[in-house]
PDB file of C-alpha atoms and ligand atoms in Angstrom:
ATOM      1  CA  VAL H 343      -0.080   0.008  -0.072  1.00 38.00           C
ATOM      2  CA  LYS H 344       3.042   2.155   0.558  1.00 42.00           C
ATOM      3  CA  GLY H 345       5.920   3.101  -1.717  1.00 45.00           C
ATOM      4  CA  LYS H 346       4.440   3.105  -5.134  1.00 47.00           C
ATOM      5  CA  GLY H 347       1.140   2.983  -4.176  1.00 46.00           C
ATOM      6  CA  LYS H 348       1.643   6.161  -2.379  1.00 47.00           C
ATOM      7  CA  ASN H 349       1.585   8.289  -5.524  1.00 49.00           C
ATOM      8  CA  ASN H 350      -1.644   6.612  -6.661  1.00 49.00           C
ATOM      9  CA  PHE H 351      -3.344   7.078  -3.105  1.00 50.00           C
ATOM     10  CA  THR H 352      -2.443  10.712  -3.575  1.00 51.00           C
ATOM     11  CA  ILE H 353      -4.024  11.329  -6.759  1.00 54.00           C
ATOM     12  CA  PHE H 354      -6.853   9.283  -5.974  1.00 54.00           C
ATOM     13  CA  ASP H 355      -7.162  11.407  -2.530  1.00 58.00           C
ATOM     14  CA  GLU H 356      -7.095  14.444  -4.747  1.00 61.00           C
ATOM     15  CA  THR H 357     -10.080  13.353  -6.991  1.00 69.00           C
ATOM     16  CA  ILE H 358     -12.091  12.552  -4.209  1.00 66.00           C
ATOM     17  CA  GLU H 359     -11.395  15.968  -2.389  1.00 69.00           C
ATOM     18  CA  HIS H 360     -12.162  17.530  -5.678  1.00 69.00           C
ATOM     19  CA  GLN H 361     -15.503  15.787  -5.774  1.00 73.00           C
ATOM     20  CA  SER H 362     -16.747  16.455  -2.593  1.00 86.00           C
ATOM     21  CA  PHE H 363     -15.798  19.936  -3.008  1.00 87.00           C
ATOM     22  CA  GLU H 364     -18.024  20.301  -6.029  1.00 86.00           C
ATOM     23  CA  ARG H 365     -20.802  18.414  -4.129  1.00 88.00           C
ATOM     24  CA  ARG H 366     -20.535  20.739  -1.388  1.00 91.00           C
ATOM     25  CA  LEU H 367     -20.647  23.708  -3.764  1.00 92.00           C
ATOM     26  CA  LEU H 368     -23.897  22.244  -5.230  1.00 94.00           C
ATOM     27  CA  GLU H 369     -25.062  21.209  -1.906  1.00 95.00           C
ATOM     28  CA  ASN H 370     -24.907  24.859  -0.614  1.00 96.00           C
ATOM     29  CA  ALA H 371     -26.055  25.934  -3.940  1.00 97.00           C
ATOM     30  CA  LEU H 372     -29.160  23.678  -3.623  1.00 97.00           C
ATOM     31  CA  ARG H 373     -29.676  25.001   0.120  1.00 97.00           C
ATOM     32  CA  GLN H 374     -29.965  28.426  -1.087  1.00 97.00           C
ATOM     33  CA  ALA H 375     -31.912  27.917  -4.146  1.00 98.00           C
ATOM     34  CA  ILE H 376     -34.679  26.261  -1.607  1.00 97.00           C
ATOM     35  CA  ILE H 377     -34.567  29.595   0.391  1.00 97.00           C
ATOM     36  CA  ASP H 378     -34.543  31.866  -2.854  1.00 97.00           C
ATOM     37  CA  ASN H 379     -37.060  29.438  -4.410  1.00 96.00           C
ATOM     38  CA  GLN H 380     -35.180  28.925  -7.782  1.00 98.00           C
ATOM     39  CA  PHE H 381     -37.320  26.028  -8.768  1.00 98.00           C
ATOM     40  CA  TYR H 382     -40.460  25.964 -11.210  1.00 98.00           C
ATOM     41  CA  LEU H 383     -42.532  22.883 -12.369  1.00 98.00           C
ATOM     42  CA  GLU H 384     -42.821  21.864 -15.920  1.00 98.00           C
ATOM     43  CA  TYR H 385     -46.078  19.481 -16.823  1.00 98.00           C
ATOM     44  CA  GLN H 386     -45.725  16.913 -19.395  1.00 98.00           C
ATOM     45  CA  PRO H 387     -49.443  15.799 -20.989  1.00 98.00           C
ATOM     46  CA  LYS H 388     -50.884  12.376 -20.181  1.00 98.00           C
ATOM     47  CA  LEU H 389     -53.243  11.219 -23.166  1.00 98.00           C
ATOM     48  CA  ASN H 390     -55.618   8.678 -23.863  1.00 97.00           C
ATOM     49  CA  ILE H 391     -53.710   7.581 -26.947  1.00 97.00           C
ATOM     50  CA  ALA H 392     -56.683   6.214 -28.925  1.00 96.00           C
ATOM     51  CA  THR H 393     -58.675   9.195 -28.649  1.00 95.00           C
ATOM     52  CA  ASN H 394     -55.799  11.744 -27.842  1.00 95.00           C
ATOM     53  CA  GLU H 395     -58.075  12.816 -24.984  1.00 95.00           C
ATOM     54  CA  LEU H 396     -56.009  14.909 -22.369  1.00 96.00           C
ATOM     55  CA  ILE H 397     -56.276  12.726 -19.104  1.00 97.00           C
ATOM     56  CA  GLY H 398     -53.677  14.693 -16.948  1.00 98.00           C
ATOM     57  CA  MET H 399     -50.182  15.597 -16.691  1.00 98.00           C
ATOM     58  CA  GLU H 400     -46.907  14.583 -14.737  1.00 99.00           C
ATOM     59  CA  ALA H 401     -45.210  17.563 -12.842  1.00 99.00           C
ATOM     60  CA  LEU H 402     -41.280  17.557 -13.196  1.00 98.00           C
ATOM     61  CA  VAL H 403     -39.031  19.823 -11.384  1.00 98.00           C
ATOM     62  CA  ARG H 404     -36.549  22.428 -12.893  1.00 98.00           C
ATOM     63  CA  TRP H 405     -33.989  24.579 -11.156  1.00 98.00           C
ATOM     64  CA  LYS H 406     -33.052  27.754 -12.271  1.00 98.00           C
ATOM     65  CA  HIS H 407     -29.644  28.890 -10.865  1.00 96.00           C
ATOM     66  CA  PRO H 408     -29.248  32.546 -11.309  1.00 96.00           C
ATOM     67  CA  GLU H 409     -25.670  31.930 -13.047  1.00 94.00           C
ATOM     68  CA  LEU H 410     -25.407  28.210 -13.876  1.00 92.00           C
ATOM     69  CA  GLY H 411     -28.834  28.402 -15.661  1.00 96.00           C
ATOM     70  CA  ILE H 412     -31.300  25.264 -15.781  1.00 96.00           C
ATOM     71  CA  ILE H 413     -30.002  22.208 -14.067  1.00 94.00           C
ATOM     72  CA  PRO H 414     -31.879  19.239 -15.012  1.00 95.00           C
ATOM     73  CA  PRO H 415     -33.274  16.971 -11.850  1.00 97.00           C
ATOM     74  CA  VAL H 416     -30.737  14.199 -12.848  1.00 96.00           C
ATOM     75  CA  LYS H 417     -27.917  16.465 -11.721  1.00 94.00           C
ATOM     76  CA  PHE H 418     -29.659  17.606  -8.351  1.00 97.00           C
ATOM     77  CA  ILE H 419     -32.501  15.043  -7.241  1.00 97.00           C
ATOM     78  CA  SER H 420     -30.081  12.465  -5.724  1.00 95.00           C
ATOM     79  CA  LEU H 421     -28.129  14.989  -3.738  1.00 96.00           C
ATOM     80  CA  ALA H 422     -31.457  16.449  -2.543  1.00 97.00           C
ATOM     81  CA  GLU H 423     -32.304  12.791  -1.329  1.00 96.00           C
ATOM     82  CA  SER H 424     -28.946  12.133   0.103  1.00 94.00           C
ATOM     83  CA  THR H 425     -28.926  15.524   1.966  1.00 95.00           C
ATOM     84  CA  GLY H 426     -32.566  15.440   3.127  1.00 96.00           C
ATOM     85  CA  LEU H 427     -33.155  18.673   1.204  1.00 97.00           C
ATOM     86  CA  ILE H 428     -35.798  16.499  -0.822  1.00 98.00           C
ATOM     87  CA  ILE H 429     -38.272  16.635   1.942  1.00 98.00           C
ATOM     88  CA  PRO H 430     -38.722  20.787   1.985  1.00 98.00           C
ATOM     89  CA  LEU H 431     -38.338  20.615  -1.742  1.00 98.00           C
ATOM     90  CA  GLY H 432     -40.612  17.791  -2.385  1.00 98.00           C
ATOM     91  CA  GLU H 433     -43.173  19.728  -0.044  1.00 98.00           C
ATOM     92  CA  TRP H 434     -42.993  22.884  -2.273  1.00 98.00           C
ATOM     93  CA  ILE H 435     -43.282  20.294  -5.218  1.00 98.00           C
ATOM     94  CA  LEU H 436     -46.258  18.985  -3.875  1.00 98.00           C
ATOM     95  CA  ARG H 437     -47.910  22.050  -2.845  1.00 98.00           C
ATOM     96  CA  GLU H 438     -47.049  23.990  -6.304  1.00 98.00           C
ATOM     97  CA  SER H 439     -48.371  20.749  -8.387  1.00 98.00           C
ATOM     98  CA  CYS H 440     -51.874  21.080  -6.352  1.00 98.00           C
ATOM     99  CA  ARG H 441     -52.073  24.650  -6.277  1.00 98.00           C
ATOM    100  CA  GLN H 442     -51.639  24.890  -9.974  1.00 98.00           C
ATOM    101  CA  THR H 443     -53.879  21.865 -10.949  1.00 98.00           C
ATOM    102  CA  LYS H 444     -56.659  23.506  -8.629  1.00 98.00           C
ATOM    103  CA  GLU H 445     -56.095  26.662 -10.684  1.00 98.00           C
ATOM    104  CA  LEU H 446     -56.671  24.917 -13.763  1.00 97.00           C
ATOM    105  CA  HIS H 447     -59.768  23.115 -12.523  1.00 97.00           C
ATOM    106  CA  ASP H 448     -61.041  26.564 -11.501  1.00 97.00           C
ATOM    107  CA  LYS H 449     -60.405  27.732 -15.227  1.00 96.00           C
ATOM    108  CA  GLY H 450     -62.899  24.798 -16.239  1.00 94.00           C
ATOM    109  CA  TYR H 451     -60.373  22.228 -17.106  1.00 93.00           C
ATOM    110  CA  GLY H 452     -62.044  19.995 -14.485  1.00 86.00           C
ATOM    111  CA  ASN H 453     -60.937  16.621 -15.359  1.00 91.00           C
ATOM    112  CA  LEU H 454     -57.167  16.634 -15.083  1.00 97.00           C
ATOM    113  CA  SER H 455     -55.305  14.644 -12.629  1.00 98.00           C
ATOM    114  CA  VAL H 456     -51.519  15.650 -11.654  1.00 98.00           C
ATOM    115  CA  SER H 457     -49.136  12.865 -11.188  1.00 99.00           C
ATOM    116  CA  VAL H 458     -46.044  13.900  -8.603  1.00 99.00           C
ATOM    117  CA  ASN H 459     -42.842  12.194  -8.249  1.00 98.00           C
ATOM    118  CA  ILE H 460     -42.254  11.236  -4.543  1.00 97.00           C
ATOM    119  CA  SER H 461     -38.905  10.070  -3.450  1.00 95.00           C
ATOM    120  CA  VAL H 462     -38.521   7.278  -0.818  1.00 91.00           C
ATOM    121  CA  ARG H 463     -37.137   9.950   1.467  1.00 92.00           C
ATOM    122  CA  GLN H 464     -40.358  11.650   1.834  1.00 95.00           C
ATOM    123  CA  LEU H 465     -42.282   8.468   2.309  1.00 93.00           C
ATOM    124  CA  GLU H 466     -39.811   7.794   5.358  1.00 91.00           C
ATOM    125  CA  ASP H 467     -40.881  11.167   6.934  1.00 94.00           C
ATOM    126  CA  PRO H 468     -43.000  10.262   9.995  1.00 95.00           C
ATOM    127  CA  TYR H 469     -44.991  13.774   9.275  1.00 97.00           C
ATOM    128  CA  PHE H 470     -45.263  12.775   5.284  1.00 97.00           C
ATOM    129  CA  ILE H 471     -49.174  11.840   5.522  1.00 97.00           C
ATOM    130  CA  GLU H 472     -49.559  15.059   7.822  1.00 98.00           C
ATOM    131  CA  LYS H 473     -47.987  17.307   5.338  1.00 98.00           C
ATOM    132  CA  VAL H 474     -49.994  15.959   2.235  1.00 98.00           C
ATOM    133  CA  GLN H 475     -53.133  16.133   4.129  1.00 98.00           C
ATOM    134  CA  LYS H 476     -52.324  19.852   5.036  1.00 98.00           C
ATOM    135  CA  VAL H 477     -51.323  20.724   1.131  1.00 98.00           C
ATOM    136  CA  LEU H 478     -54.804  19.189   0.098  1.00 98.00           C
ATOM    137  CA  ASP H 479     -56.418  21.363   2.705  1.00 98.00           C
ATOM    138  CA  GLU H 480     -54.657  24.363   1.868  1.00 98.00           C
ATOM    139  CA  THR H 481     -54.986  24.299  -1.997  1.00 98.00           C
ATOM    140  CA  GLY H 482     -58.338  22.872  -1.942  1.00 98.00           C
ATOM    141  CA  LEU H 483     -57.600  20.109  -4.727  1.00 98.00           C
ATOM    142  CA  ASP H 484     -59.767  17.173  -4.309  1.00 98.00           C
ATOM    143  CA  SER H 485     -57.337  14.197  -3.733  1.00 98.00           C
ATOM    144  CA  LYS H 486     -58.905  12.058  -6.383  1.00 98.00           C
ATOM    145  CA  TRP H 487     -57.045  14.127  -9.030  1.00 98.00           C
ATOM    146  CA  LEU H 488     -53.701  13.500  -7.305  1.00 98.00           C
ATOM    147  CA  GLU H 489     -51.287  10.546  -8.152  1.00 98.00           C
ATOM    148  CA  PHE H 490     -47.959   9.743  -6.556  1.00 98.00           C
ATOM    149  CA  GLU H 491     -45.443   8.132  -8.732  1.00 98.00           C
ATOM    150  CA  LEU H 492     -43.105   6.034  -6.926  1.00 94.00           C
ATOM    151  CA  THR H 493     -40.039   4.135  -8.496  1.00 90.00           C
ATOM    152  CA  GLU H 494     -40.257   0.199  -8.476  1.00 81.00           C
ATOM    153  CA  SER H 495     -37.290   0.337  -6.086  1.00 77.00           C
ATOM    154  CA  ILE H 496     -39.157   1.903  -3.288  1.00 77.00           C
ATOM    155  CA  PHE H 497     -40.883  -1.289  -2.717  1.00 76.00           C
ATOM    156  CA  ALA H 498     -37.504  -3.090  -2.246  1.00 72.00           C
ATOM    157  CA  ASP H 499     -35.905  -0.315  -0.048  1.00 62.00           C
ATOM    158  CA  LEU H 500     -38.780   0.974   2.395  1.00 59.00           C
ATOM    159  CA  LYS H 501     -39.924  -1.053   5.558  1.00 66.00           C
ATOM    160  CA  ASN H 502     -43.568  -0.622   6.205  1.00 80.00           C
ATOM    161  CA  THR H 503     -44.183   0.174   2.437  1.00 80.00           C
ATOM    162  CA  VAL H 504     -47.668  -1.245   2.463  1.00 85.00           C
ATOM    163  CA  SER H 505     -48.906   0.842   5.363  1.00 89.00           C
ATOM    164  CA  ILE H 506     -47.633   3.902   4.194  1.00 92.00           C
ATOM    165  CA  LEU H 507     -49.283   3.569   0.567  1.00 93.00           C
ATOM    166  CA  GLN H 508     -52.267   2.199   2.426  1.00 94.00           C
ATOM    167  CA  GLU H 509     -52.313   5.609   4.541  1.00 96.00           C
ATOM    168  CA  VAL H 510     -51.858   7.500   0.926  1.00 97.00           C
ATOM    169  CA  ARG H 511     -54.714   5.857  -0.669  1.00 97.00           C
ATOM    170  CA  ASN H 512     -56.814   6.365   2.624  1.00 97.00           C
ATOM    171  CA  LEU H 513     -56.262   9.990   1.557  1.00 98.00           C
ATOM    172  CA  GLY H 514     -57.974   9.445  -1.920  1.00 98.00           C
ATOM    173  CA  ILE H 515     -54.678   9.647  -3.703  1.00 98.00           C
ATOM    174  CA  GLN H 516     -53.843   7.154  -6.517  1.00 98.00           C
ATOM    175  CA  ILE H 517     -50.578   5.386  -6.558  1.00 97.00           C
ATOM    176  CA  SER H 518     -48.458   4.481  -9.898  1.00 96.00           C
ATOM    177  CA  VAL H 519     -45.288   2.628 -10.121  1.00 94.00           C
ATOM    178  CA  ASP H 520     -42.848   4.548 -12.016  1.00 94.00           C
ATOM    179  CA  ASP H 521     -40.175   2.871 -14.276  1.00 93.00           C
ATOM    180  CA  PHE H 522     -42.169  -0.169 -13.948  1.00 92.00           C
ATOM    181  CA  GLY H 523     -40.272  -3.424 -15.419  1.00 88.00           C
ATOM    182  CA  THR H 524     -36.865  -1.949 -14.640  1.00 86.00           C
ATOM    183  CA  GLY H 525     -36.393  -3.289 -11.068  1.00 75.00           C
ATOM    184  CA  TYR H 526     -35.620  -6.812 -10.080  1.00 60.00           C
ATOM    185  CA  SER H 527     -38.432  -7.870  -8.263  1.00 61.00           C
ATOM    186  CA  SER H 528     -41.038 -10.504 -10.048  1.00 63.00           C
ATOM    187  CA  LEU H 529     -44.145  -9.083 -11.574  1.00 72.00           C
ATOM    188  CA  SER H 530     -46.254 -10.952  -9.270  1.00 69.00           C
ATOM    189  CA  TYR H 531     -45.180  -8.831  -5.995  1.00 76.00           C
ATOM    190  CA  ILE H 532     -47.174  -5.955  -7.229  1.00 84.00           C
ATOM    191  CA  LYS H 533     -50.396  -7.974  -6.389  1.00 80.00           C
ATOM    192  CA  HIS H 534     -49.339  -7.568  -2.751  1.00 80.00           C
ATOM    193  CA  LEU H 535     -49.452  -3.554  -2.990  1.00 86.00           C
ATOM    194  CA  PRO H 536     -52.043  -1.191  -2.849  1.00 91.00           C
ATOM    195  CA  VAL H 537     -51.248   0.528  -6.167  1.00 94.00           C
ATOM    196  CA  ASP H 538     -53.566   1.279  -9.164  1.00 97.00           C
ATOM    197  CA  THR H 539     -51.108   2.002 -12.106  1.00 97.00           C
ATOM    198  CA  LEU H 540     -48.065   0.645 -13.412  1.00 95.00           C
ATOM    199  CA  LYS H 541     -46.225   2.954 -15.567  1.00 96.00           C
ATOM    200  CA  VAL H 542     -44.071   1.132 -18.398  1.00 96.00           C
ATOM    201  CA  ASP H 543     -40.605   2.388 -18.353  1.00 95.00           C
ATOM    202  CA  GLN H 544     -39.240   4.345 -21.428  1.00 97.00           C
ATOM    203  CA  SER H 545     -36.522   1.692 -22.025  1.00 97.00           C
ATOM    204  CA  PHE H 546     -39.281  -0.643 -23.400  1.00 97.00           C
ATOM    205  CA  VAL H 547     -41.138   1.913 -25.679  1.00 98.00           C
ATOM    206  CA  LYS H 548     -38.070   3.270 -27.140  1.00 98.00           C
ATOM    207  CA  ASP H 549     -37.732   0.331 -29.447  1.00 97.00           C
ATOM    208  CA  ILE H 550     -40.974  -1.364 -29.122  1.00 97.00           C
ATOM    209  CA  HIS H 551     -41.503  -1.248 -33.159  1.00 96.00           C
ATOM    210  CA  VAL H 552     -38.423  -3.276 -33.735  1.00 97.00           C
ATOM    211  CA  ASN H 553     -37.699  -5.352 -30.636  1.00 97.00           C
ATOM    212  CA  GLN H 554     -39.896  -8.511 -29.821  1.00 96.00           C
ATOM    213  CA  GLU H 555     -38.603  -8.757 -26.476  1.00 95.00           C
ATOM    214  CA  SER H 556     -39.967  -5.270 -25.577  1.00 96.00           C
ATOM    215  CA  GLN H 557     -43.351  -6.403 -27.062  1.00 96.00           C
ATOM    216  CA  ALA H 558     -43.412  -9.085 -24.989  1.00 95.00           C
ATOM    217  CA  ILE H 559     -42.687  -7.280 -21.748  1.00 94.00           C
ATOM    218  CA  VAL H 560     -45.382  -4.673 -22.622  1.00 96.00           C
ATOM    219  CA  LEU H 561     -47.826  -7.473 -23.570  1.00 96.00           C
ATOM    220  CA  ALA H 562     -47.094  -9.270 -20.365  1.00 93.00           C
ATOM    221  CA  VAL H 563     -47.271  -6.023 -18.311  1.00 94.00           C
ATOM    222  CA  LEU H 564     -50.934  -5.436 -19.968  1.00 96.00           C
ATOM    223  CA  ASN H 565     -51.987  -8.634 -19.127  1.00 95.00           C
ATOM    224  CA  LEU H 566     -50.900  -8.551 -15.564  1.00 92.00           C
ATOM    225  CA  ALA H 567     -52.463  -5.358 -14.952  1.00 94.00           C
ATOM    226  CA  LYS H 568     -55.858  -6.637 -16.503  1.00 95.00           C
ATOM    227  CA  THR H 569     -55.672  -9.679 -14.438  1.00 93.00           C
ATOM    228  CA  ILE H 570     -55.283  -7.829 -10.954  1.00 92.00           C
ATOM    229  CA  GLY H 571     -57.147  -4.629 -11.988  1.00 95.00           C
ATOM    230  CA  LEU H 572     -54.641  -2.020 -12.764  1.00 96.00           C
ATOM    231  CA  ASN H 573     -54.244   0.828 -15.132  1.00 97.00           C
ATOM    232  CA  VAL H 574     -51.050   0.757 -17.552  1.00 98.00           C
ATOM    233  CA  ILE H 575     -49.451   3.887 -18.922  1.00 98.00           C
ATOM    234  CA  ALA H 576     -46.430   4.213 -21.040  1.00 98.00           C
ATOM    235  CA  GLU H 577     -44.056   6.965 -20.943  1.00 98.00           C
ATOM    236  CA  GLY H 578     -41.260   8.073 -23.755  1.00 98.00           C
ATOM    237  CA  ILE H 579     -43.323   7.631 -26.746  1.00 98.00           C
ATOM    238  CA  GLU H 580     -41.542   9.558 -29.195  1.00 98.00           C
ATOM    239  CA  LEU H 581     -42.749   8.012 -32.663  1.00 98.00           C
ATOM    240  CA  GLU H 582     -45.891   7.109 -34.477  1.00 98.00           C
ATOM    241  CA  GLU H 583     -44.660   3.690 -34.785  1.00 98.00           C
ATOM    242  CA  HIS H 584     -44.335   3.622 -30.666  1.00 98.00           C
ATOM    243  CA  VAL H 585     -48.310   4.633 -30.791  1.00 98.00           C
ATOM    244  CA  ASP H 586     -49.045   2.087 -33.518  1.00 98.00           C
ATOM    245  CA  LYS H 587     -47.416  -0.823 -31.743  1.00 98.00           C
ATOM    246  CA  LEU H 588     -48.568  -0.046 -28.200  1.00 98.00           C
ATOM    247  CA  SER H 589     -52.125   0.671 -29.363  1.00 98.00           C
ATOM    248  CA  GLU H 590     -51.878  -2.855 -31.026  1.00 97.00           C
ATOM    249  CA  LYS H 591     -51.026  -4.511 -28.020  1.00 97.00           C
ATOM    250  CA  GLY H 592     -54.151  -3.053 -26.178  1.00 97.00           C
ATOM    251  CA  LEU H 593     -52.372  -0.055 -24.227  1.00 98.00           C
ATOM    252  CA  LEU H 594     -54.608   2.960 -23.787  1.00 98.00           C
ATOM    253  CA  PHE H 595     -52.639   5.659 -22.098  1.00 98.00           C
ATOM    254  CA  GLY H 596     -49.456   7.287 -22.491  1.00 98.00           C
ATOM    255  CA  GLN H 597     -47.101  10.426 -22.653  1.00 98.00           C
ATOM    256  CA  GLY H 598     -43.983  11.423 -24.631  1.00 98.00           C
ATOM    257  CA  TYR H 599     -42.192  13.816 -26.855  1.00 98.00           C
ATOM    258  CA  TYR H 600     -44.482  12.601 -29.612  1.00 98.00           C
ATOM    259  CA  TYR H 601     -47.539  14.330 -27.779  1.00 97.00           C
ATOM    260  CA  SER H 602     -45.543  17.030 -25.963  1.00 98.00           C
ATOM    261  CA  LYS H 603     -42.271  17.754 -24.112  1.00 98.00           C
ATOM    262  CA  PRO H 604     -42.870  18.894 -20.515  1.00 98.00           C
ATOM    263  CA  LEU H 605     -44.418  22.345 -20.599  1.00 98.00           C
ATOM    264  CA  LYS H 606     -44.172  25.579 -18.305  1.00 98.00           C
ATOM    265  CA  SER H 607     -47.845  26.136 -16.885  1.00 97.00           C
ATOM    266  CA  ASP H 608     -48.682  28.909 -19.495  1.00 97.00           C
ATOM    267  CA  ALA H 609     -47.601  26.592 -22.452  1.00 98.00           C
ATOM    268  CA  PHE H 610     -49.069  23.765 -20.667  1.00 98.00           C
ATOM    269  CA  GLU H 611     -52.462  25.875 -20.766  1.00 96.00           C
ATOM    270  CA  GLU H 612     -52.062  26.622 -24.533  1.00 96.00           C
ATOM    271  CA  PHE H 613     -51.528  22.984 -25.257  1.00 96.00           C
ATOM    272  CA  ILE H 614     -54.850  22.373 -23.454  1.00 94.00           C
ATOM    273  CA  ASN H 615     -56.753  24.892 -25.608  1.00 91.00           C
ATOM    274  CA  ASN H 616     -54.820  24.051 -28.943  1.00 88.00           C
ATOM    275  CA  ASN H 617     -55.471  20.205 -28.826  1.00 77.00           C
ATOM    276  CA  ASN H 618     -59.314  21.093 -27.825  1.00 60.00           C
ATOM    277  CA  ALA H 619     -58.696  17.960 -25.809  1.00 47.00           C
ATOM    278  CA  ILE H 620     -61.315  18.499 -23.152  1.00 44.00           C
TER     279      ILE H 620
HETATM  280  P1  C2E U1391     -39.217   9.998 -14.597  1.00 97.77           P
HETATM  281  O1  C2E U1391     -40.138  10.428 -13.336  1.00 97.77           O
HETATM  282  O2  C2E U1391     -39.052   8.648 -14.997  1.00 97.77           O
HETATM  283  O3  C2E U1391     -39.469  11.026 -15.459  1.00 97.77           O
HETATM  284  C1  C2E U1391     -39.324  10.972 -17.062  1.00 97.77           C
HETATM  285  C2  C2E U1391     -38.467  11.483 -17.516  1.00 97.77           C
HETATM  286  O4  C2E U1391     -38.362  11.439 -18.963  1.00 97.77           O
HETATM  287  C3  C2E U1391     -38.279  13.191 -17.310  1.00 97.77           C
HETATM  288  O5  C2E U1391     -37.088  13.599 -17.558  1.00 97.77           O
HETATM  289  C4  C2E U1391     -39.050  13.700 -18.869  1.00 97.77           C
HETATM  290  O6  C2E U1391     -38.941  14.874 -19.074  1.00 97.77           O
HETATM  291  C5  C2E U1391     -38.382  12.801 -19.750  1.00 97.77           C
HETATM  292  N1  C2E U1391     -39.304  12.446 -21.030  1.00 97.77           N
HETATM  293  C6  C2E U1391     -40.673  12.726 -21.104  1.00 97.77           C
HETATM  294  N2  C2E U1391     -40.961  12.113 -22.334  1.00 97.77           N
HETATM  295  C7  C2E U1391     -39.902  11.852 -22.893  1.00 97.77           C
HETATM  296  C8  C2E U1391     -39.548  11.247 -24.384  1.00 97.77           C
HETATM  297  O7  C2E U1391     -40.507  11.189 -25.132  1.00 97.77           O
HETATM  298  N3  C2E U1391     -38.216  10.783 -24.531  1.00 97.77           N
HETATM  299  C9  C2E U1391     -37.398  10.817 -23.601  1.00 97.77           C
HETATM  300  N4  C2E U1391     -36.223  10.372 -23.938  1.00 97.77           N
HETATM  301  N5  C2E U1391     -37.392  11.504 -22.344  1.00 97.77           N
HETATM  302  C10 C2E U1391     -38.913  11.616 -22.077  1.00 97.77           C
HETATM  303  P2  C2E U1391     -36.833  15.006 -16.498  1.00 97.77           P
HETATM  304  O8  C2E U1391     -38.030  15.990 -16.024  1.00 97.77           O
HETATM  305  O9  C2E U1391     -35.091  15.165 -16.524  1.00 97.77           O
HETATM  306  O10 C2E U1391     -36.424  13.971 -15.098  1.00 97.77           O
HETATM  307  C11 C2E U1391     -35.619  12.927 -14.770  1.00 97.77           C
HETATM  308  C12 C2E U1391     -36.057  12.137 -13.681  1.00 97.77           C
HETATM  309  O11 C2E U1391     -35.614  13.299 -12.478  1.00 97.77           O
HETATM  310  C13 C2E U1391     -37.522  11.848 -13.271  1.00 97.77           C
HETATM  311  O12 C2E U1391     -37.617  10.783 -14.014  1.00 97.77           O
HETATM  312  C14 C2E U1391     -37.386  11.682 -11.887  1.00 97.77           C
HETATM  313  O13 C2E U1391     -36.789  10.325 -11.352  1.00 97.77           O
HETATM  314  C15 C2E U1391     -36.728  12.735 -11.250  1.00 97.77           C
HETATM  315  N6  C2E U1391     -37.534  13.670 -11.028  1.00 97.77           N
HETATM  316  C16 C2E U1391     -37.911  14.874 -11.899  1.00 97.77           C
HETATM  317  N7  C2E U1391     -38.779  15.739 -11.221  1.00 97.77           N
HETATM  318  C17 C2E U1391     -39.020  15.259  -9.932  1.00 97.77           C
HETATM  319  C18 C2E U1391     -39.634  15.796  -8.970  1.00 97.77           C
HETATM  320  O14 C2E U1391     -40.663  16.694  -9.021  1.00 97.77           O
HETATM  321  N8  C2E U1391     -39.467  15.180  -7.941  1.00 97.77           N
HETATM  322  C19 C2E U1391     -38.703  13.921  -7.728  1.00 97.77           C
HETATM  323  N9  C2E U1391     -38.512  13.244  -6.386  1.00 97.77           N
HETATM  324  N10 C2E U1391     -37.958  13.298  -8.773  1.00 97.77           N
HETATM  325  C20 C2E U1391     -38.059  14.140  -9.830  1.00 97.77           C
HETATM  326 CA1   CA U1392     -42.135   9.955 -13.009  1.00 97.77          CA
HETATM  327 CA1   CA U1393     -40.257   6.970 -15.333  1.00 97.77          CA
HETATM  328 CA1   CA U1394     -36.647   7.599 -14.145  1.00 97.77          CA
END
């Protein structure tokens, strides 16, 4: 370990130091961003792919740093999770999603549900259910229009998953399993969980028009969902070929760049009007 290895160790050490320095910079920036409220939400339409009727939208957080510009969630969500900053940030995301959805309902777009991504750290917060109830009370959004998107990995990580999810559902909120099919659990575990919707991961959609395996997986998910009474939605629909193949397999709901990228609230409202969707 000594001698020749010493130099290597020094280099390695500097790299780690550099990484943790950058990490600390980003963490401080993230703390400040929460104080200064540098975040906003974009909404991606969800549609009935047979009728093109708009059914709702997924809220996706964006960070606009005054100097660094727009920082995508892949660059800061995991840091927010590991530092616990996802707790205040997640609460803001939830409140803002509910507030803006209620605003759309009040403008006459009454049949839209909003899907909010929730991280495992939020579910572990002992005050989570209380906070959600408070947000619903304060914004006046009927809980039946709210859905939580939880990644499949949550079901492996989290103790007491079932009881927390049950509490969420007791509030009248829907639960969707995000990135479905990418986890290592067997399909059958899903029947033991209080969930409403399976969201087929975009990796299976991407090549569904050319890949038999992806077709088989989507078909298996649709059959499973039918058997146990769940809804299915596909994400990452980019091509007409995707729509055609998914429809052929019997899928009803979807979202993706083919329909629209995630939009700021103004542009989303324009999307509703232009598409005459409701
Ligand atoms: P996700 O929940 O799986 O979200 C889907 C991602 O795919 C989004 O990226 C979306 O913009 C992108 N997308 C939508 N349609 C298409 C398409 O047709 N093709 C392709 N290639 N991509 C498409 P985004 O917004 O960068 O978010 C990335 C991830 O960051 C999300 O994955 C989610 O895990 C996390 N995230 C985003 N917003 C939130 C949030 O508010 N809270 C939490 N906890 N996580 C969030
Ligand atoms: Ca999602
Ligand atoms: Ca996803
Ligand atoms: Ca994902």
